[in-house]
Amino acid sequence: MAQYMKDRIVALAGPRKAADMAKLVEKMGGTALLRPAQGTVFLDDEVLRRSIEAWLKAPAPWAIFTTGIGLEAIYDTAEQMGLLDTLNETLQRTSIAARGYKTANALKKRGLAPVVRDDDGSTSGLIRSLTPHDLSGKRVILQLHGESAPKLVEWLESRGAVVEQILPYKHIPPLEEDVSQLVDEIVAGKVDAVAFTSAPQFRFLADYARAHGKLEAVLEAFRGPVLAAAVGKVTAQGLREEGIERMVVPEEERMGSMMVALGRYFAQSQE
């Protein structure tokens, strides 16, 4: 593999598949630092069960799904509750909106087709596609994954929708010593790039930096010597919402594609 990352130091903020990404960095001649900016993600079974039970007792005319893994968690839990048929029948009568190709594929596997799809894999794209639809006074089930979506909720409520959120998974914050070390390395320019595989990773980092009076220094570093890399459009949108504009985003939403795109960026910058 071409030595696109020769002498470059890349911090990996995503804990999942970090070892695989580190090998890619090393194959391209770089040095990878494991700097998890996100703790574990866990399924909150009890809360999810209560949400599903309430939803199926009083079905809503709309359901918005934002992640394939979240949809699968809902189906798995409904099956454990003996409510799989009820869930299927309910969704057959529901207007469904979906964000992202993984979500659309998960729906297709269940024999469901969304009436609304985002146009670019992002929350903003989903909002654009939902705009022609009348949501005034209508209940909307909103499936999230690990964190709230204030921008989407605010928009839905501004259109008169009554939003009921289902949050199958929860993200746990990273260890303070890990995020503190990463913030200091970014501010000091000790890393050439930071690779993010989910929006919560940068939000946790930004929240820590903000609480310790270092957020502007972090943002300034990302405007200059340190480059941000986002695995896909949803992650990139999360970074932009916190003030990051300069970043590498691969065409294909894959961790390997992100590392290759980052390497090519470095190679081009040396020409």
PDB file of N, CA and C in Angstrom, residues 4-5 10 25 28 192-195 227-229 248 257-267:
ATOM      1  N   TYR A   4       1.046   6.888   1.858  1.00  0.00           N
ATOM      2  CA  TYR A   4       0.380   8.193   1.877  1.00  0.00           C
ATOM      3  C   TYR A   4       0.502   8.904   3.223  1.00  0.00           C
ATOM      4  N   MET A   5       0.642   8.146   4.303  1.00  0.00           N
ATOM      5  CA  MET A   5       0.652   8.742   5.640  1.00  0.00           C
ATOM      6  C   MET A   5       2.039   8.759   6.267  1.00  0.00           C
ATOM      7  N   VAL A  10      -2.047   9.934  13.399  1.00  0.00           N
ATOM      8  CA  VAL A  10      -3.511   9.968  13.315  1.00  0.00           C
ATOM      9  C   VAL A  10      -4.114   9.433  14.610  1.00  0.00           C
ATOM     10  N   VAL A  25      -3.480   2.616   8.943  1.00  0.00           N
ATOM     11  CA  VAL A  25      -2.612   3.795   9.090  1.00  0.00           C
ATOM     12  C   VAL A  25      -1.149   3.373   8.989  1.00  0.00           C
ATOM     13  N   MET A  28       0.109   2.528   5.598  1.00  0.00           N
ATOM     14  CA  MET A  28       0.343   3.715   4.775  1.00  0.00           C
ATOM     15  C   MET A  28       1.487   4.566   5.322  1.00  0.00           C
ATOM     16  N   ASP A 192      -1.669  14.929  13.486  1.00  0.00           N
ATOM     17  CA  ASP A 192      -1.950  15.530  12.175  1.00  0.00           C
ATOM     18  C   ASP A 192      -3.421  15.421  11.808  1.00  0.00           C
ATOM     19  N   ALA A 193      -4.091  14.408  12.364  1.00  0.00           N
ATOM     20  CA  ALA A 193      -5.506  14.213  12.052  1.00  0.00           C
ATOM     21  C   ALA A 193      -6.177  13.437  13.179  1.00  0.00           C
ATOM     22  N   VAL A 194      -7.497  13.619  13.266  1.00  0.00           N
ATOM     23  CA  VAL A 194      -8.316  12.836  14.194  1.00  0.00           C
ATOM     24  C   VAL A 194      -9.441  12.224  13.374  1.00  0.00           C
ATOM     25  N   ALA A 195      -9.595  10.912  13.466  1.00  0.00           N
ATOM     26  CA  ALA A 195     -10.624  10.200  12.708  1.00  0.00           C
ATOM     27  C   ALA A 195     -11.813   9.894  13.609  1.00  0.00           C
ATOM     28  N   LEU A 227      -6.300  17.970  11.037  1.00  0.00           N
ATOM     29  CA  LEU A 227      -7.378  17.683  10.096  1.00  0.00           C
ATOM     30  C   LEU A 227      -8.370  16.705  10.711  1.00  0.00           C
ATOM     31  N   ALA A 228      -9.658  16.979  10.563  1.00  0.00           N
ATOM     32  CA  ALA A 228     -10.697  16.062  11.017  1.00  0.00           C
ATOM     33  C   ALA A 228     -11.097  15.152   9.861  1.00  0.00           C
ATOM     34  N   ALA A 229     -11.349  13.886  10.181  1.00  0.00           N
ATOM     35  CA  ALA A 229     -11.868  12.938   9.201  1.00  0.00           C
ATOM     36  C   ALA A 229     -13.148  12.348   9.770  1.00  0.00           C
ATOM     37  N   VAL A 248     -12.162  15.678   6.014  1.00  0.00           N
ATOM     38  CA  VAL A 248     -12.178  14.681   4.947  1.00  0.00           C
ATOM     39  C   VAL A 248     -13.357  13.751   5.192  1.00  0.00           C
ATOM     40  N   SER A 257     -12.552   3.192   3.886  1.00  0.00           N
ATOM     41  CA  SER A 257     -12.618   4.263   2.882  1.00  0.00           C
ATOM     42  C   SER A 257     -12.194   5.598   3.484  1.00  0.00           C
ATOM     43  N   MET A 258     -12.563   5.821   4.754  1.00  0.00           N
ATOM     44  CA  MET A 258     -12.165   7.065   5.425  1.00  0.00           C
ATOM     45  C   MET A 258     -10.645   7.156   5.544  1.00  0.00           C
ATOM     46  N   MET A 259      -9.998   6.044   5.915  1.00  0.00           N
ATOM     47  CA  MET A 259      -8.551   6.075   6.086  1.00  0.00           C
ATOM     48  C   MET A 259      -7.846   6.262   4.749  1.00  0.00           C
ATOM     49  N   VAL A 260      -8.364   5.626   3.690  1.00  0.00           N
ATOM     50  CA  VAL A 260      -7.781   5.799   2.359  1.00  0.00           C
ATOM     51  C   VAL A 260      -7.938   7.247   1.889  1.00  0.00           C
ATOM     52  N   ALA A 261      -9.134   7.825   2.106  1.00  0.00           N
ATOM     53  CA  ALA A 261      -9.374   9.223   1.716  1.00  0.00           C
ATOM     54  C   ALA A 261      -8.449  10.161   2.479  1.00  0.00           C
ATOM     55  N   LEU A 262      -8.237   9.867   3.753  1.00  0.00           N
ATOM     56  CA  LEU A 262      -7.341  10.693   4.567  1.00  0.00           C
ATOM     57  C   LEU A 262      -5.907  10.595   4.042  1.00  0.00           C
ATOM     58  N   GLY A 263      -5.484   9.374   3.710  1.00  0.00           N
ATOM     59  CA  GLY A 263      -4.141   9.195   3.167  1.00  0.00           C
ATOM     60  C   GLY A 263      -3.941   9.943   1.859  1.00  0.00           C
ATOM     61  N   ARG A 264      -4.947   9.877   0.993  1.00  0.00           N
ATOM     62  CA  ARG A 264      -4.850  10.575  -0.289  1.00  0.00           C
ATOM     63  C   ARG A 264      -4.810  12.088  -0.099  1.00  0.00           C
ATOM     64  N   TYR A 265      -5.543  12.584   0.896  1.00  0.00           N
ATOM     65  CA  TYR A 265      -5.508  14.022   1.193  1.00  0.00           C
ATOM     66  C   TYR A 265      -4.091  14.434   1.576  1.00  0.00           C
ATOM     67  N   PHE A 266      -3.465  13.634   2.448  1.00  0.00           N
ATOM     68  CA  PHE A 266      -2.097  13.957   2.858  1.00  0.00           C
ATOM     69  C   PHE A 266      -1.148  13.920   1.659  1.00  0.00           C
ATOM     70  N   ALA A 267      -1.319  12.913   0.793  1.00  0.00           N
ATOM     71  CA  ALA A 267      -0.449  12.778  -0.370  1.00  0.00           C
ATOM     72  C   ALA A 267      -0.591  14.003  -1.289  1.00  0.00           C
TER      73      ALA A 267
END
